[in-house]
PDB file of C-alpha atoms in Angstrom:
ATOM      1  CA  UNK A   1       5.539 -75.916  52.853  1.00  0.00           C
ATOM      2  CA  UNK A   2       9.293 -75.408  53.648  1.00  0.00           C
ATOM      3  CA  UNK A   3      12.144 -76.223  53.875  1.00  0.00           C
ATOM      4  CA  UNK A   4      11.615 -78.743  50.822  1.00  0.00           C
ATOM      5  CA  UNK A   5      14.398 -80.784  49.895  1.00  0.00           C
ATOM      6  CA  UNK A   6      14.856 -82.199  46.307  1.00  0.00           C
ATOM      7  CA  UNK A   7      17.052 -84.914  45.504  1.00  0.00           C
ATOM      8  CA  UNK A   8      19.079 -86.370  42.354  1.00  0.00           C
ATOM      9  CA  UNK A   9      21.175 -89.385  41.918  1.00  0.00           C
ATOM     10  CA  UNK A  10      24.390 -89.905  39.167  1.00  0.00           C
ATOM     11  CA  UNK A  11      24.076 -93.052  38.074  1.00  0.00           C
ATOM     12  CA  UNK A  12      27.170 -95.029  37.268  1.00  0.00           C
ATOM     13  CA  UNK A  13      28.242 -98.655  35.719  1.00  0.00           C
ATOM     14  CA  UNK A  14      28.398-101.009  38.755  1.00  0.00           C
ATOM     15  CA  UNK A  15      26.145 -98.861  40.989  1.00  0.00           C
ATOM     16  CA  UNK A  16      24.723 -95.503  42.019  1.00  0.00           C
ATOM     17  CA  UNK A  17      27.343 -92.525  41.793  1.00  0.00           C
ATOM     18  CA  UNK A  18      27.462 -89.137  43.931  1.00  0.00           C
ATOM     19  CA  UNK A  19      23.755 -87.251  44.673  1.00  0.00           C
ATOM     20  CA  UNK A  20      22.896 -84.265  45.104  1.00  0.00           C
ATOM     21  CA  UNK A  21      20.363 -82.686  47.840  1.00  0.00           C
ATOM     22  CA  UNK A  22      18.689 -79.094  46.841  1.00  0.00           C
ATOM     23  CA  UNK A  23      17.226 -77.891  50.266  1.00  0.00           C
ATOM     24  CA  UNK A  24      15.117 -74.834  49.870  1.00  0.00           C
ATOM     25  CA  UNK A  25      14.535 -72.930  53.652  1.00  0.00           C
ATOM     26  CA  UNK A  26      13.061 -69.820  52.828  1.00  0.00           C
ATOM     27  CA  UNK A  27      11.998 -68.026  49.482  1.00  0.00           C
ATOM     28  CA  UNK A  28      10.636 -64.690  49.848  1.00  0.00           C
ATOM     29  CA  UNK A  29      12.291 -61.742  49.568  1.00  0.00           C
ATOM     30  CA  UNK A  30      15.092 -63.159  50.221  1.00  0.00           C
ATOM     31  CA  UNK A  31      15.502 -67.815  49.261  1.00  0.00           C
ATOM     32  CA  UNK A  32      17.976 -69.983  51.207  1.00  0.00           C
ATOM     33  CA  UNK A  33      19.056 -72.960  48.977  1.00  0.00           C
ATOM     34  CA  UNK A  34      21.501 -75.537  50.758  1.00  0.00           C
ATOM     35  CA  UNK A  35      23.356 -77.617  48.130  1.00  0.00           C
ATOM     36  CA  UNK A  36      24.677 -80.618  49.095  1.00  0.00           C
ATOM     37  CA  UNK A  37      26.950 -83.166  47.802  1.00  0.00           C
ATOM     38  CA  UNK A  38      28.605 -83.949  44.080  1.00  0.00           C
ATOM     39  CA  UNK A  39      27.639 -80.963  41.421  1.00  0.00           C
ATOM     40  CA  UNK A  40      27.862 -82.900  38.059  1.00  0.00           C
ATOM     41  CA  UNK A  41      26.305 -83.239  34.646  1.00  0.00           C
ATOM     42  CA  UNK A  42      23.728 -84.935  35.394  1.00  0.00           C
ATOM     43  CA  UNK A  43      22.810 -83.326  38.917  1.00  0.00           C
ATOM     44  CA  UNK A  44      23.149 -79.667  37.704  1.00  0.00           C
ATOM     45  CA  UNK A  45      19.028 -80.021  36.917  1.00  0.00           C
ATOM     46  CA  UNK A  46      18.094 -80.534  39.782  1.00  0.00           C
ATOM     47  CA  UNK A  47      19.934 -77.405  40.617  1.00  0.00           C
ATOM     48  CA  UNK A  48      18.194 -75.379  37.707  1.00  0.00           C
ATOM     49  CA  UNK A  49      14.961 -77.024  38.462  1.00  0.00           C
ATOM     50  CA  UNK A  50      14.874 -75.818  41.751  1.00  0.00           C
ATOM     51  CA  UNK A  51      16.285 -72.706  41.354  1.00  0.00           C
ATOM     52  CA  UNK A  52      13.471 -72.081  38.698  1.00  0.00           C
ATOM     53  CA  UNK A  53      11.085 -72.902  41.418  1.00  0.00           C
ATOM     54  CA  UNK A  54      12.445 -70.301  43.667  1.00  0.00           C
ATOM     55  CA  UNK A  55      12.097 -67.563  41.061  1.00  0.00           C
ATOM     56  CA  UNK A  56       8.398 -68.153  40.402  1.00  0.00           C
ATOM     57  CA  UNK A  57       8.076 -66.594  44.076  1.00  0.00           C
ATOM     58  CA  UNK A  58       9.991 -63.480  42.677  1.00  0.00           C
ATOM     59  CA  UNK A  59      12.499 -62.921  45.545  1.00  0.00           C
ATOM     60  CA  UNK A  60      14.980 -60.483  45.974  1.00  0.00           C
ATOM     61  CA  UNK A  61      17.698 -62.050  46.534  1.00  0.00           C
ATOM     62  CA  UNK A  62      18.688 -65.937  46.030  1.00  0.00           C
ATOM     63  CA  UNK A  63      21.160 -67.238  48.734  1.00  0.00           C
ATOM     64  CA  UNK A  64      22.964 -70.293  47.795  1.00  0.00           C
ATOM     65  CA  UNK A  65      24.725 -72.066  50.352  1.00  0.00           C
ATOM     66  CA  UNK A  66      27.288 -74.309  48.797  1.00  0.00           C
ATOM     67  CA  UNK A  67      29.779 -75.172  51.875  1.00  0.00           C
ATOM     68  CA  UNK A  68      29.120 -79.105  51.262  1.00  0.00           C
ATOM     69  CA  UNK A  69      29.281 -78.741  47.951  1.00  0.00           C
ATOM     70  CA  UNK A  70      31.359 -80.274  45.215  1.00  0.00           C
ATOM     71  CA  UNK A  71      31.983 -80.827  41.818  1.00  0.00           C
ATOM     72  CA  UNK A  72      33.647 -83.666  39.415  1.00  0.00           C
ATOM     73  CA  UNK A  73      34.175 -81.386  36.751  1.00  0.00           C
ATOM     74  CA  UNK A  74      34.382 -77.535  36.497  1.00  0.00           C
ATOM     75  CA  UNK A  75      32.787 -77.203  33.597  1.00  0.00           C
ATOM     76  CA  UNK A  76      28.655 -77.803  34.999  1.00  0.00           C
ATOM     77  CA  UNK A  77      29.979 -75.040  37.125  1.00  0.00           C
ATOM     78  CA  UNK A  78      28.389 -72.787  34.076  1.00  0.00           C
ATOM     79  CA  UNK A  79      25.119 -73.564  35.323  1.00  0.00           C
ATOM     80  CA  UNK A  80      25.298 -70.960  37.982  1.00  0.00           C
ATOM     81  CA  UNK A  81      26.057 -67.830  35.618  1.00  0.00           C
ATOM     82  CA  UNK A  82      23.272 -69.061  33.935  1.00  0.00           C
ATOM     83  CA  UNK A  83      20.627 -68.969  36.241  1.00  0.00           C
ATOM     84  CA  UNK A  84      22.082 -65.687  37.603  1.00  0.00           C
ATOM     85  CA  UNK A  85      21.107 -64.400  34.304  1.00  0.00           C
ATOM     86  CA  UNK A  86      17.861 -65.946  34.274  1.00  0.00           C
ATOM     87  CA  UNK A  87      17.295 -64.264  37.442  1.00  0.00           C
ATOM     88  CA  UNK A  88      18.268 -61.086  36.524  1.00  0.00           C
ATOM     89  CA  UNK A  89      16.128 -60.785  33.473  1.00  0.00           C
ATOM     90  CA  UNK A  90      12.957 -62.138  35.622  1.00  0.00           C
ATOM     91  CA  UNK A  91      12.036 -61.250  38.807  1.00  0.00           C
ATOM     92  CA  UNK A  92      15.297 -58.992  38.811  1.00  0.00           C
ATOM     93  CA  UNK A  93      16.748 -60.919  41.473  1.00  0.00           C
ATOM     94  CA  UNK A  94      20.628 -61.674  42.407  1.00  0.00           C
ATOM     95  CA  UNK A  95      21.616 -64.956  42.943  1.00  0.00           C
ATOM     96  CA  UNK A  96      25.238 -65.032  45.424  1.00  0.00           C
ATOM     97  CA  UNK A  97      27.026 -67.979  47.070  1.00  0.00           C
ATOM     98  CA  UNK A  98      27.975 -68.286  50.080  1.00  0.00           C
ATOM     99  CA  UNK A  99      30.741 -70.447  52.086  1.00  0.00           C
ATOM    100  CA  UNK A 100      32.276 -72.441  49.383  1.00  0.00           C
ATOM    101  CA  UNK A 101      35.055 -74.823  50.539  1.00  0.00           C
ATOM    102  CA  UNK A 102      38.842 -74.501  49.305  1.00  0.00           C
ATOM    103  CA  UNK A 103      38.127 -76.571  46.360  1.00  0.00           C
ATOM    104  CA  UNK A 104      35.304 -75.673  45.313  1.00  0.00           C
ATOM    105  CA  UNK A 105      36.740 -71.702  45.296  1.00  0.00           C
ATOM    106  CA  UNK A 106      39.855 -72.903  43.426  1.00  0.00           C
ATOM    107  CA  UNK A 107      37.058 -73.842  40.851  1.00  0.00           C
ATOM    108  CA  UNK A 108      34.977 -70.893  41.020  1.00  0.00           C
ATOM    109  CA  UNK A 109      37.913 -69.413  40.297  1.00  0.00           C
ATOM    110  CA  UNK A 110      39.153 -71.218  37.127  1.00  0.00           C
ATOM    111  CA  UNK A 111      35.836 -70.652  35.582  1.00  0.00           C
ATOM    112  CA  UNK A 112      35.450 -67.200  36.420  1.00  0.00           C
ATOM    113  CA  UNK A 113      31.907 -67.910  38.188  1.00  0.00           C
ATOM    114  CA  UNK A 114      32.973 -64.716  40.560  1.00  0.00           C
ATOM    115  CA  UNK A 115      32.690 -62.602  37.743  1.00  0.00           C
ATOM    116  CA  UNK A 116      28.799 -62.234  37.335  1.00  0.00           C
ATOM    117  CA  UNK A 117      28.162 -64.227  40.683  1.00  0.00           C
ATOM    118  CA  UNK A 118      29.344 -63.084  43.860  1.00  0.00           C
ATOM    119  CA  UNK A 119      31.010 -65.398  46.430  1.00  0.00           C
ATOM    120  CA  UNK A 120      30.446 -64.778  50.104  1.00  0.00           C
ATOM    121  CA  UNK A 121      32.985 -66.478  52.990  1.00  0.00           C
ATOM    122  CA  UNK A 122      29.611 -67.359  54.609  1.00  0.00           C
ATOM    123  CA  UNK A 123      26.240 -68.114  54.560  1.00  0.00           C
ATOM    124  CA  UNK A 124      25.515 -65.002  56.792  1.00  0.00           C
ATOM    125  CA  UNK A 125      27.147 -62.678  54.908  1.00  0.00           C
ATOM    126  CA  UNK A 126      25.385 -63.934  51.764  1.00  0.00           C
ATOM    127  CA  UNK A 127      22.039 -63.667  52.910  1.00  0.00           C
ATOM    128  CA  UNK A 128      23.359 -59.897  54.761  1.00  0.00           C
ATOM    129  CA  UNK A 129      24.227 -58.696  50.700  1.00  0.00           C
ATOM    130  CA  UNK A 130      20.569 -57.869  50.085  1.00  0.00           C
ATOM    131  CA  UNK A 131      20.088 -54.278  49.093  1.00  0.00           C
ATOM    132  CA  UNK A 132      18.479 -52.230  51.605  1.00  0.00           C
ATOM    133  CA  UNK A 133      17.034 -49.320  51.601  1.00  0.00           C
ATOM    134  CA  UNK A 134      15.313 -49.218  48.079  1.00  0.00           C
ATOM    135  CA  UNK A 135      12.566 -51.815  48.509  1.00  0.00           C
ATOM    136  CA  UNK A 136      10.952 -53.138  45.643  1.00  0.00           C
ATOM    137  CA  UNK A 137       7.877 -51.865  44.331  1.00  0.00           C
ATOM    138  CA  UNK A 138       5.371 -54.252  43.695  1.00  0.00           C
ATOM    139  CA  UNK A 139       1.297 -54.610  43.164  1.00  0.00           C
ATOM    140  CA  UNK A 140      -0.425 -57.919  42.602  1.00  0.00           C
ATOM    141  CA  UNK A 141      -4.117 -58.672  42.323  1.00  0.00           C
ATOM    142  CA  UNK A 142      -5.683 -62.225  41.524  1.00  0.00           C
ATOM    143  CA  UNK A 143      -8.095 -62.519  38.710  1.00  0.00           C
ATOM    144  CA  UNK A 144     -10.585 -65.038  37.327  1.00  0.00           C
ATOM    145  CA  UNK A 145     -10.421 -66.382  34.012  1.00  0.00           C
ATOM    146  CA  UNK A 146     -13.247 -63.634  32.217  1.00  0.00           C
ATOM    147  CA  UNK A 147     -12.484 -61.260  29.734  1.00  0.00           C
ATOM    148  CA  UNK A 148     -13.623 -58.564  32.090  1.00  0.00           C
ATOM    149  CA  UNK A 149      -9.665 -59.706  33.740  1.00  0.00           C
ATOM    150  CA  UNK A 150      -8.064 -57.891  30.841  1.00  0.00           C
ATOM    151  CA  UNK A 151      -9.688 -54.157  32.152  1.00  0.00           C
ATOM    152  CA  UNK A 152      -8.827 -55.263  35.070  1.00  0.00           C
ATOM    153  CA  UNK A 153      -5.514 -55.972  34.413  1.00  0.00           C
ATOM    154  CA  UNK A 154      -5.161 -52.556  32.870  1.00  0.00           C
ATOM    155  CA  UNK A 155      -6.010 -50.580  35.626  1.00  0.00           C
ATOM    156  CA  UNK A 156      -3.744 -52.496  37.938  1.00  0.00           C
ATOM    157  CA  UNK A 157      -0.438 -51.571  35.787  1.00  0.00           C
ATOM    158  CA  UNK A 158      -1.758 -48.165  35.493  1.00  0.00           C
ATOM    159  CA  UNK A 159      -1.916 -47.475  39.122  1.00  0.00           C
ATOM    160  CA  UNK A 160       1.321 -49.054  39.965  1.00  0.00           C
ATOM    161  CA  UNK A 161       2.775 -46.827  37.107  1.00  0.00           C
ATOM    162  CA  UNK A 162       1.462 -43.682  37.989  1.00  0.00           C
ATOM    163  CA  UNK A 163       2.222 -44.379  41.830  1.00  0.00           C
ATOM    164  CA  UNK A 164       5.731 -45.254  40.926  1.00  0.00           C
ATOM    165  CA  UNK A 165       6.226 -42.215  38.702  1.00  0.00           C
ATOM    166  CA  UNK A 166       6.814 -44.125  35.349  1.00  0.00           C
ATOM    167  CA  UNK A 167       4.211 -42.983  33.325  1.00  0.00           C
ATOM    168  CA  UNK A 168       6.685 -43.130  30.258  1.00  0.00           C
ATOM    169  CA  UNK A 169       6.228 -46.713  29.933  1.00  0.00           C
ATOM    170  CA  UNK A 170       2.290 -47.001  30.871  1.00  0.00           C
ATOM    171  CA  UNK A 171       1.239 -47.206  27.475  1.00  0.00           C
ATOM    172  CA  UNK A 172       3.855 -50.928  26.536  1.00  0.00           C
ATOM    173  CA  UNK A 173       3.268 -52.156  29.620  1.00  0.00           C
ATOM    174  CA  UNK A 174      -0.501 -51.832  29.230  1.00  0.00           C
ATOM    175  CA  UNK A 175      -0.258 -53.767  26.133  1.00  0.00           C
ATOM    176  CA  UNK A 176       2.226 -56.201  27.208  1.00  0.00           C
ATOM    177  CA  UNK A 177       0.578 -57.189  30.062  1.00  0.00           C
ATOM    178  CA  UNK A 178      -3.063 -56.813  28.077  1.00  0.00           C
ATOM    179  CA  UNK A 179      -1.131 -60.010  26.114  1.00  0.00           C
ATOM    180  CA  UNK A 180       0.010 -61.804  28.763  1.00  0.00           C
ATOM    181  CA  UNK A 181      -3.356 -61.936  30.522  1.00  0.00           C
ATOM    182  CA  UNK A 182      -5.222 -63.263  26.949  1.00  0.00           C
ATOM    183  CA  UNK A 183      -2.646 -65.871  26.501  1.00  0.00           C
ATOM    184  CA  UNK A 184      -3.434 -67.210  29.904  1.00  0.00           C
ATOM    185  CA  UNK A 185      -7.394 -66.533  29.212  1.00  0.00           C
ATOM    186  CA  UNK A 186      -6.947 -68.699  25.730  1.00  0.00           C
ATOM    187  CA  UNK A 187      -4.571 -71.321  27.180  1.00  0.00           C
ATOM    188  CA  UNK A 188      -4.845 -72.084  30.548  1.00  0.00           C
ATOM    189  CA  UNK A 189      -8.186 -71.098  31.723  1.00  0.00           C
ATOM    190  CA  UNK A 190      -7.417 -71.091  35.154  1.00  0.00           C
ATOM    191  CA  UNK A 191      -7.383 -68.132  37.994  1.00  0.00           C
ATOM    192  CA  UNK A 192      -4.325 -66.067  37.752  1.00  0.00           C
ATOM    193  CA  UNK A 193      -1.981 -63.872  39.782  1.00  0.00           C
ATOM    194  CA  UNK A 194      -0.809 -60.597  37.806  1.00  0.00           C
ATOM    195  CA  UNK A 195       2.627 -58.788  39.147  1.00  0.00           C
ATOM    196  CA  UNK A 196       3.537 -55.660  38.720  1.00  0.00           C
ATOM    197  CA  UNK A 197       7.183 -54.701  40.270  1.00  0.00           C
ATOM    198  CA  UNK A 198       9.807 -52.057  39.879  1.00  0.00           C
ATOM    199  CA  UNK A 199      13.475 -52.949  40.398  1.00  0.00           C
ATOM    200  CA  UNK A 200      16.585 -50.637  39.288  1.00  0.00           C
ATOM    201  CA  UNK A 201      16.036 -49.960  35.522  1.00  0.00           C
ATOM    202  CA  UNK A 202      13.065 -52.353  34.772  1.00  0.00           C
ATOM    203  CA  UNK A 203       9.829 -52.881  35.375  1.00  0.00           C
ATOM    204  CA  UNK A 204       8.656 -56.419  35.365  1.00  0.00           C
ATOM    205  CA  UNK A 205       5.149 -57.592  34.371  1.00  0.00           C
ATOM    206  CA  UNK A 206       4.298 -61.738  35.216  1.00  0.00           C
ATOM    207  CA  UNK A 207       1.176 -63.498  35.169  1.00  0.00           C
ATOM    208  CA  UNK A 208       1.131 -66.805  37.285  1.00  0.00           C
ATOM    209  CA  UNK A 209      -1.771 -69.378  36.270  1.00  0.00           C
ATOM    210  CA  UNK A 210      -2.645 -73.202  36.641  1.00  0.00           C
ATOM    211  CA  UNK A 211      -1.403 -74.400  33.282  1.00  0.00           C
ATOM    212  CA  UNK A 212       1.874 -76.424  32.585  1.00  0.00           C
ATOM    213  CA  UNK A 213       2.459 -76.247  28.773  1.00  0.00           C
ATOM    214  CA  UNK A 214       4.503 -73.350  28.270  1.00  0.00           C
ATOM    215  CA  UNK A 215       3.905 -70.165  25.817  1.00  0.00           C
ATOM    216  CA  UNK A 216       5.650 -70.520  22.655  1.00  0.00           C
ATOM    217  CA  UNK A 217       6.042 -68.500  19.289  1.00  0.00           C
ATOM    218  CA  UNK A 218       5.182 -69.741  15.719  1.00  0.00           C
ATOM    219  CA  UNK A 219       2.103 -70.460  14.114  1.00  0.00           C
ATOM    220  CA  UNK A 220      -0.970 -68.197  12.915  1.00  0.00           C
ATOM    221  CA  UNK A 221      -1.527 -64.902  14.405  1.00  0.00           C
ATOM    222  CA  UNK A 222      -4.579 -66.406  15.857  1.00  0.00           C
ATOM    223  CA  UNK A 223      -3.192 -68.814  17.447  1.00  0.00           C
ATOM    224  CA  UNK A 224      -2.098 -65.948  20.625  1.00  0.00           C
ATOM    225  CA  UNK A 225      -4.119 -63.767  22.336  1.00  0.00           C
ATOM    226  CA  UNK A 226      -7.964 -62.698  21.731  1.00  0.00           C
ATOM    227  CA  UNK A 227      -7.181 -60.006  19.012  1.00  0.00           C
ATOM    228  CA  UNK A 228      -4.355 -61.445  17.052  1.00  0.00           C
ATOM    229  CA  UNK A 229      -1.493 -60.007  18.149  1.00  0.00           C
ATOM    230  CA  UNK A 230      -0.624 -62.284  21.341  1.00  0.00           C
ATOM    231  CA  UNK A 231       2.705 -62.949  22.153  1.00  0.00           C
ATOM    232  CA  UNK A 232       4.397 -61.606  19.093  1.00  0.00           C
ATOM    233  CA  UNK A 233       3.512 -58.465  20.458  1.00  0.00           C
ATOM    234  CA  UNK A 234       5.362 -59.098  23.987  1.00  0.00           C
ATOM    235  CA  UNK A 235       8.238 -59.925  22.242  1.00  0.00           C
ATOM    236  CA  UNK A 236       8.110 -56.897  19.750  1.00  0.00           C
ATOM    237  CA  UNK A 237       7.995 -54.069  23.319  1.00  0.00           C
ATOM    238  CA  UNK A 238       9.155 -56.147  25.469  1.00  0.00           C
ATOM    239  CA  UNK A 239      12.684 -55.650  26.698  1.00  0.00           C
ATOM    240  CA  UNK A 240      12.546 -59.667  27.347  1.00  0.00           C
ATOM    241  CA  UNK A 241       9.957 -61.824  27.877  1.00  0.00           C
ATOM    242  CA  UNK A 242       9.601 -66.026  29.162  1.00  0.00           C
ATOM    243  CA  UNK A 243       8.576 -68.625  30.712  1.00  0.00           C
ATOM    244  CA  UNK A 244       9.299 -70.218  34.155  1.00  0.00           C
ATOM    245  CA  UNK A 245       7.534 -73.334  35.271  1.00  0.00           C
ATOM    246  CA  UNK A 246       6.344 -73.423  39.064  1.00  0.00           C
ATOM    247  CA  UNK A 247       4.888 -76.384  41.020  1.00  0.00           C
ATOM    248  CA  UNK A 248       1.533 -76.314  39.239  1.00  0.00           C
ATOM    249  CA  UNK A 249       1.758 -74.565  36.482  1.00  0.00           C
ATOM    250  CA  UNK A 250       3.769 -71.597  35.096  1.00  0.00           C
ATOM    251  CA  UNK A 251       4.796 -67.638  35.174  1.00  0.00           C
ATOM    252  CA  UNK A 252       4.850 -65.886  31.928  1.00  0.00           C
ATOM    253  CA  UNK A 253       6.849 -62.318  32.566  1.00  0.00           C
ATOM    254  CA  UNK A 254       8.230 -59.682  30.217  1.00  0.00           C
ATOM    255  CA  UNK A 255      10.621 -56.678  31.418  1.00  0.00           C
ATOM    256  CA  UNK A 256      10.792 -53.345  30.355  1.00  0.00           C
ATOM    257  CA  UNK A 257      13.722 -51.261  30.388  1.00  0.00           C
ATOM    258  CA  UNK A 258      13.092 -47.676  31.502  1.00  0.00           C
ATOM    259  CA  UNK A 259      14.640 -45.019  29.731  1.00  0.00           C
ATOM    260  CA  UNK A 260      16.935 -42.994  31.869  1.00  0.00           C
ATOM    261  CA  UNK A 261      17.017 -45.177  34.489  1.00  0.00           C
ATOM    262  CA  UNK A 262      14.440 -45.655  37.614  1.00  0.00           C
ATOM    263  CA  UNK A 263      12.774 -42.305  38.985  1.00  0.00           C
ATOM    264  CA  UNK A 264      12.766 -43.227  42.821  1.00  0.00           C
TER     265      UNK A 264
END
């Protein structure tokens, strides 16, 4: 399906304003996203949406090339801290730039972007930054939408756990994704994709399905999962836990923190 591009448009009194093209190359392990033109208030969406998009495919590393790019005000420059969070919590990826023009580093700069995202002279350099070396782990396995998923799901996280030598954590992540896979059961009834991967300090549980309304907190306990304790329970061992909305659907993932540290 790629490259896709994705387009926005500032409109303005007396006629259409600067746009903004989102061009996404290449998305796993490592996504490509060419931004190009005005980066404003009402374009930085697009920018989120697609980055969103790029992080349902759990990548590595997210390459940004901004060398067209430009802004009209450095505040909406705050987007991009943002989704480097984002993408550190879930899939425990980095997002870099790479190839910003003089202005657009003058701005960087102002705002302090450089501090939690780092700025590459080029695109090639960028997309070089990706930790070698120490792949990430990861195990996957599709399942149908039957109860009989949930053992399923169990033994999948189990295996990964043991193989990975983090056996401290089996039990949570057992439960958390146990919750994750009932939510999808109850609510979208669709097949789904569990993940289980292993980068640095966290282990990351997601489940993928066909559904577009997204998970939320609040109501009766029986409102989540098929014993009661749902999503309330995700949040309560969880070291984070959300949603991120993908073409057709959605991934709900939780992290959790290892203590000490990763055992490679």
């Amino acid at each position: 399906m790629l490259p896709r591009t994705f387009r926005t448009r500032r409109k303005e009194a007396g006629g259409s304003g600067p746009d903004l093209s989102c061009r996404v190359e290449r998305q796993s392990p490592v996504a490509l996203v060419r931004l190009a033109g005005t980066l404003t208030v009402e374009t930085a969406p697009a920018v989120r949406a697609t980055l969103l998009q790029c992080l349902a495919s759990q990548p590595e590393l997210i390459v940004l090339d901004v060398s067209t790019l430009d802004t009209d005000d450095d505040i909406v420059l705050s987007v991009l801290p943002s989704m480097a969070s984002h993408a550190a919590a879930w899939p425990g990826a980095s997002l870099v730039l790479g190839a910003p023009g003089p202005q657009l580093s003058a701005a960087l700069e102002r705002m302090a972007v450089c501090r939690s995202v780092p700025v590459y002279p080029t695109v090639e350099q960028a997309l070089a930054s990706r930790v070698t070396g120490v792949p990430r782990r990861r195990a996957s396995q599709v399942l149908k939408p039957v109860p009989r998923s949930l053992g399923k799901a169990r033994s999948l996280v189990k295996r990964a756990c043991a193989g990975w030598n983090v056996g401290t954590v089996t039990d949570r992540a057992q439960i958390v994704t146990t919750e994750l896979v009932a939510n999808a059961l109850r609510h979208a009834g669709t097949p789904m994709e569990l993940t289980v991967s292993l980068r640095q300090r966290y282990l990351h549980l997601s489940v993928r399905d066909d559904c577009r309304t997204a998970p939320r907190l609040g109501g009766s306990d029986d409102e989540f999962g098929v014993d009661g304790r749902g999503l309330k329970i995700v949040e309560a061992l969880a070291t984070g836990w959300g949603s991120t909305p993908t073409e057709n659907g959605k991934v709900v993932w939780a992290t959790l923190q290892l203590p000490g540290g990763n055992r490679r």
